[in-house]
mmCIF file of C-alpha atoms in Angstrom:
data_model
loop_
_atom_site.group_PDB
_atom_site.id
_atom_site.type_symbol
_atom_site.label_atom_id
_atom_site.label_comp_id
_atom_site.label_asym_id
_atom_site.label_seq_id
_atom_site.Cartn_x
_atom_site.Cartn_y
_atom_site.Cartn_z
ATOM 1 C CA UNK A 1298 -49.162 47.848 56.264
ATOM 2 C CA UNK A 1299 -49.355 49.775 52.988
ATOM 3 C CA UNK A 1300 -52.603 51.421 54.034
ATOM 4 C CA UNK A 1301 -50.831 52.984 57.009
ATOM 5 C CA UNK A 1302 -48.651 55.154 54.793
ATOM 6 C CA UNK A 1303 -51.847 57.150 54.177
ATOM 7 C CA UNK A 1304 -52.841 57.223 57.847
ATOM 8 C CA UNK A 1305 -53.306 60.636 59.467
ATOM 9 C CA UNK A 1306 -51.011 59.752 62.394
ATOM 10 C CA UNK A 1307 -47.383 60.539 61.438
ATOM 11 C CA UNK A 1308 -45.926 57.932 63.798
ATOM 12 C CA UNK A 1309 -47.918 55.187 62.077
ATOM 13 C CA UNK A 1310 -46.883 56.543 58.682
ATOM 14 C CA UNK A 1311 -43.191 56.492 59.554
ATOM 15 C CA UNK A 1312 -43.429 52.991 61.044
ATOM 16 C CA UNK A 1313 -45.240 51.750 57.933
ATOM 17 C CA UNK A 1314 -42.524 53.255 55.744
ATOM 18 C CA UNK A 1315 -39.849 51.560 57.802
ATOM 19 C CA UNK A 1316 -41.632 48.204 57.547
ATOM 20 C CA UNK A 1317 -42.006 48.612 53.786
ATOM 21 C CA UNK A 1318 -38.324 49.505 53.450
ATOM 22 C CA UNK A 1319 -37.317 46.420 55.398
ATOM 23 C CA UNK A 1320 -39.809 44.177 53.591
ATOM 24 C CA UNK A 1321 -38.719 45.032 50.056
ATOM 25 C CA UNK A 1322 -35.075 44.223 50.657
ATOM 26 C CA UNK A 1323 -34.245 41.004 48.833
ATOM 27 C CA UNK A 1324 -37.897 40.089 48.332
ATOM 28 C CA UNK A 1325 -38.830 40.225 44.665
ATOM 29 C CA UNK A 1326 -42.540 39.500 45.229
ATOM 30 C CA UNK A 1327 -42.938 42.462 47.549
ATOM 31 C CA UNK A 1328 -40.829 44.671 45.274
ATOM 32 C CA UNK A 1329 -43.069 43.732 42.358
ATOM 33 C CA UNK A 1330 -46.216 44.508 44.357
ATOM 34 C CA UNK A 1331 -44.852 47.832 45.605
ATOM 35 C CA UNK A 1332 -43.717 48.781 42.102
ATOM 36 C CA UNK A 1333 -46.924 47.816 40.304
ATOM 37 C CA UNK A 1334 -49.330 49.174 42.906
ATOM 38 C CA UNK A 1335 -49.781 52.608 44.440
ATOM 39 C CA UNK A 1336 -47.045 52.124 47.060
ATOM 40 C CA UNK A 1337 -44.104 53.757 45.258
ATOM 41 C CA UNK A 1338 -46.214 56.742 44.208
ATOM 42 C CA UNK A 1339 -47.510 57.186 47.755
ATOM 43 C CA UNK A 1340 -44.007 56.942 49.212
ATOM 44 C CA UNK A 1341 -42.736 59.580 46.800
ATOM 45 C CA UNK A 1342 -45.614 61.853 47.738
ATOM 46 C CA UNK A 1343 -44.713 61.493 51.414
ATOM 47 C CA UNK A 1344 -41.066 62.322 50.716
ATOM 48 C CA UNK A 1345 -42.184 65.403 48.836
ATOM 49 C CA UNK A 1346 -45.000 66.771 50.921
ATOM 50 C CA UNK A 1347 -45.284 65.375 54.430
ATOM 51 C CA UNK A 1348 -45.133 68.067 57.087
ATOM 52 C CA UNK A 1349 -43.310 65.666 59.419
ATOM 53 C CA UNK A 1350 -39.557 65.301 58.998
ATOM 54 C CA UNK A 1351 -39.475 61.735 60.310
ATOM 55 C CA UNK A 1352 -42.131 60.631 57.815
ATOM 56 C CA UNK A 1353 -40.190 62.227 54.962
ATOM 57 C CA UNK A 1354 -36.956 60.517 56.009
ATOM 58 C CA UNK A 1355 -38.552 57.091 56.532
ATOM 59 C CA UNK A 1356 -40.469 57.266 53.267
ATOM 60 C CA UNK A 1357 -37.226 58.086 51.424
ATOM 61 C CA UNK A 1358 -35.650 55.105 53.168
ATOM 62 C CA UNK A 1359 -38.440 52.901 51.776
ATOM 63 C CA UNK A 1360 -38.082 54.387 48.284
ATOM 64 C CA UNK A 1361 -34.345 53.795 48.417
ATOM 65 C CA UNK A 1362 -34.737 50.174 49.487
ATOM 66 C CA UNK A 1363 -37.253 49.661 46.719
ATOM 67 C CA UNK A 1364 -35.395 51.157 43.755
ATOM 68 C CA UNK A 1365 -31.744 50.377 44.532
ATOM 69 C CA UNK A 1366 -30.595 47.522 42.336
ATOM 70 C CA UNK A 1367 -34.012 46.897 40.822
ATOM 71 C CA UNK A 1368 -34.454 47.906 37.170
ATOM 72 C CA UNK A 1369 -38.259 47.553 37.136
ATOM 73 C CA UNK A 1370 -38.681 49.646 40.265
ATOM 74 C CA UNK A 1371 -36.238 52.233 38.899
ATOM 75 C CA UNK A 1372 -38.210 52.368 35.653
ATOM 76 C CA UNK A 1373 -41.430 53.029 37.601
ATOM 77 C CA UNK A 1374 -39.542 55.579 39.741
ATOM 78 C CA UNK A 1375 -38.569 57.396 36.530
ATOM 79 C CA UNK A 1376 -42.144 57.237 35.204
ATOM 80 C CA UNK A 1377 -43.304 58.852 38.450
ATOM 81 C CA UNK A 1378 -40.612 61.533 38.067
ATOM 82 C CA UNK A 1379 -38.973 60.360 41.280
ATOM 83 C CA UNK A 1380 -35.780 62.168 40.325
ATOM 84 C CA UNK A 1381 -37.606 65.476 40.819
ATOM 85 C CA UNK A 1382 -38.585 64.337 44.306
ATOM 86 C CA UNK A 1383 -34.941 63.519 45.050
ATOM 87 C CA UNK A 1384 -33.782 66.911 43.830
ATOM 88 C CA UNK A 1385 -36.340 68.662 46.046
ATOM 89 C CA UNK A 1386 -35.342 66.442 48.989
ATOM 90 C CA UNK A 1387 -31.738 67.374 48.373
ATOM 91 C CA UNK A 1388 -32.734 71.051 48.569
ATOM 92 C CA UNK A 1389 -34.626 70.660 51.845
ATOM 93 C CA UNK A 1390 -33.197 71.866 55.119
ATOM 94 C CA UNK A 1391 -33.543 68.398 56.696
ATOM 95 C CA UNK A 1392 -29.997 67.059 56.820
ATOM 96 C CA UNK A 1393 -30.989 63.373 57.044
ATOM 97 C CA UNK A 1394 -33.214 63.817 54.003
ATOM 98 C CA UNK A 1395 -30.389 65.506 52.107
ATOM 99 C CA UNK A 1396 -27.947 62.731 52.945
ATOM 100 C CA UNK A 1397 -30.366 59.922 52.073
ATOM 101 C CA UNK A 1398 -31.225 61.674 48.817
ATOM 102 C CA UNK A 1399 -27.555 62.169 48.025
ATOM 103 C CA UNK A 1400 -26.730 58.525 48.517
ATOM 104 C CA UNK A 1401 -29.782 57.300 46.630
ATOM 105 C CA UNK A 1402 -28.783 59.442 43.664
ATOM 106 C CA UNK A 1403 -25.265 58.045 43.943
ATOM 107 C CA UNK A 1404 -26.581 54.483 44.087
ATOM 108 C CA UNK A 1405 -28.894 55.007 41.105
ATOM 109 C CA UNK A 1406 -26.099 56.512 39.032
ATOM 110 C CA UNK A 1407 -23.649 53.791 40.044
ATOM 111 C CA UNK A 1408 -26.090 50.984 39.226
ATOM 112 C CA UNK A 1409 -27.424 52.669 36.076
ATOM 113 C CA UNK A 1410 -24.778 54.918 34.492
ATOM 114 C CA UNK A 1411 -27.308 56.049 31.890
ATOM 115 C CA UNK A 1412 -29.019 57.948 34.726
ATOM 116 C CA UNK A 1413 -25.985 60.234 35.266
ATOM 117 C CA UNK A 1414 -26.895 62.479 32.345
ATOM 118 C CA UNK A 1415 -30.467 62.780 33.616
ATOM 119 C CA UNK A 1416 -29.284 64.125 36.977
ATOM 120 C CA UNK A 1417 -26.466 66.145 35.457
ATOM 121 C CA UNK A 1418 -28.906 67.926 33.136
ATOM 122 C CA UNK A 1419 -30.913 69.005 36.183
ATOM 123 C CA UNK A 1420 -27.870 70.811 37.579
ATOM 124 C CA UNK A 1421 -27.121 68.256 40.247
ATOM 125 C CA UNK A 1422 -23.381 68.964 40.071
ATOM 126 C CA UNK A 1423 -23.816 72.575 41.130
ATOM 127 C CA UNK A 1424 -26.289 71.596 43.849
ATOM 128 C CA UNK A 1425 -23.909 68.987 45.225
ATOM 129 C CA UNK A 1426 -21.050 71.452 45.215
ATOM 130 C CA UNK A 1427 -23.140 73.945 47.168
ATOM 131 C CA UNK A 1428 -24.240 71.309 49.674
ATOM 132 C CA UNK A 1429 -20.724 69.999 50.140
ATOM 133 C CA UNK A 1430 -19.446 73.518 50.691
ATOM 134 C CA UNK A 1431 -22.188 74.403 53.153
ATOM 135 C CA UNK A 1432 -21.864 71.117 55.046
ATOM 136 C CA UNK A 1433 -18.073 71.115 54.947
ATOM 137 C CA UNK A 1434 -18.138 68.167 52.545
ATOM 138 C CA UNK A 1435 -20.831 65.683 53.505
ATOM 139 C CA UNK A 1436 -19.130 62.313 53.779
ATOM 140 C CA UNK A 1437 -19.148 60.739 50.327
ATOM 141 C CA UNK A 1438 -20.209 63.953 48.589
ATOM 142 C CA UNK A 1439 -16.857 64.319 46.859
ATOM 143 C CA UNK A 1440 -17.168 60.775 45.477
ATOM 144 C CA UNK A 1441 -20.625 61.582 44.173
ATOM 145 C CA UNK A 1442 -19.365 64.743 42.545
ATOM 146 C CA UNK A 1443 -16.669 62.792 40.744
ATOM 147 C CA UNK A 1444 -19.216 60.264 39.532
ATOM 148 C CA UNK A 1445 -21.112 63.050 37.796
ATOM 149 C CA UNK A 1446 -17.919 64.352 36.237
ATOM 150 C CA UNK A 1447 -19.292 67.817 36.885
ATOM 151 C CA UNK A 1448 -16.735 70.584 37.080
ATOM 152 C CA UNK A 1449 -17.059 72.493 40.270
ATOM 153 C CA UNK A 1450 -15.381 75.760 39.335
ATOM 154 C CA UNK A 1451 -17.663 78.061 41.295
ATOM 155 C CA UNK A 1452 -17.090 76.292 44.577
ATOM 156 C CA UNK A 1453 -13.977 75.079 46.301
ATOM 157 C CA UNK A 1454 -14.364 71.921 48.341
#
């Protein structure tokens, strides 16, 4: 299945990402494999650079399933600079990608409060304010803003 995330056919890529996302949930052996092998890096690359929206969304789903609640996977995610991928996904014009990125950031910061400063230093508060304003407050966006304790003076929600 992992080989299909590199397949040239986008439908096979997105299906492979969905299978990986489902497989890593509550399965430590698969999480360990995906974290220690090329899988997480390849998924992040798909989120960042696939020309197919569905592939980007499904690969972010797989990344989210992999890193949420798993310290080792989150550590590898950080080593791969996955937070930069999330910030770029948040800035995309694909609403599903923005929302999934938003909630993954929220989950990471909730599970690992030490990560809040990392995202805050990248200006995530201002980005979230802008997104919430432009989307008329994405559901849960106000909660995420509060979790970053970022003042939102330039924008009114």
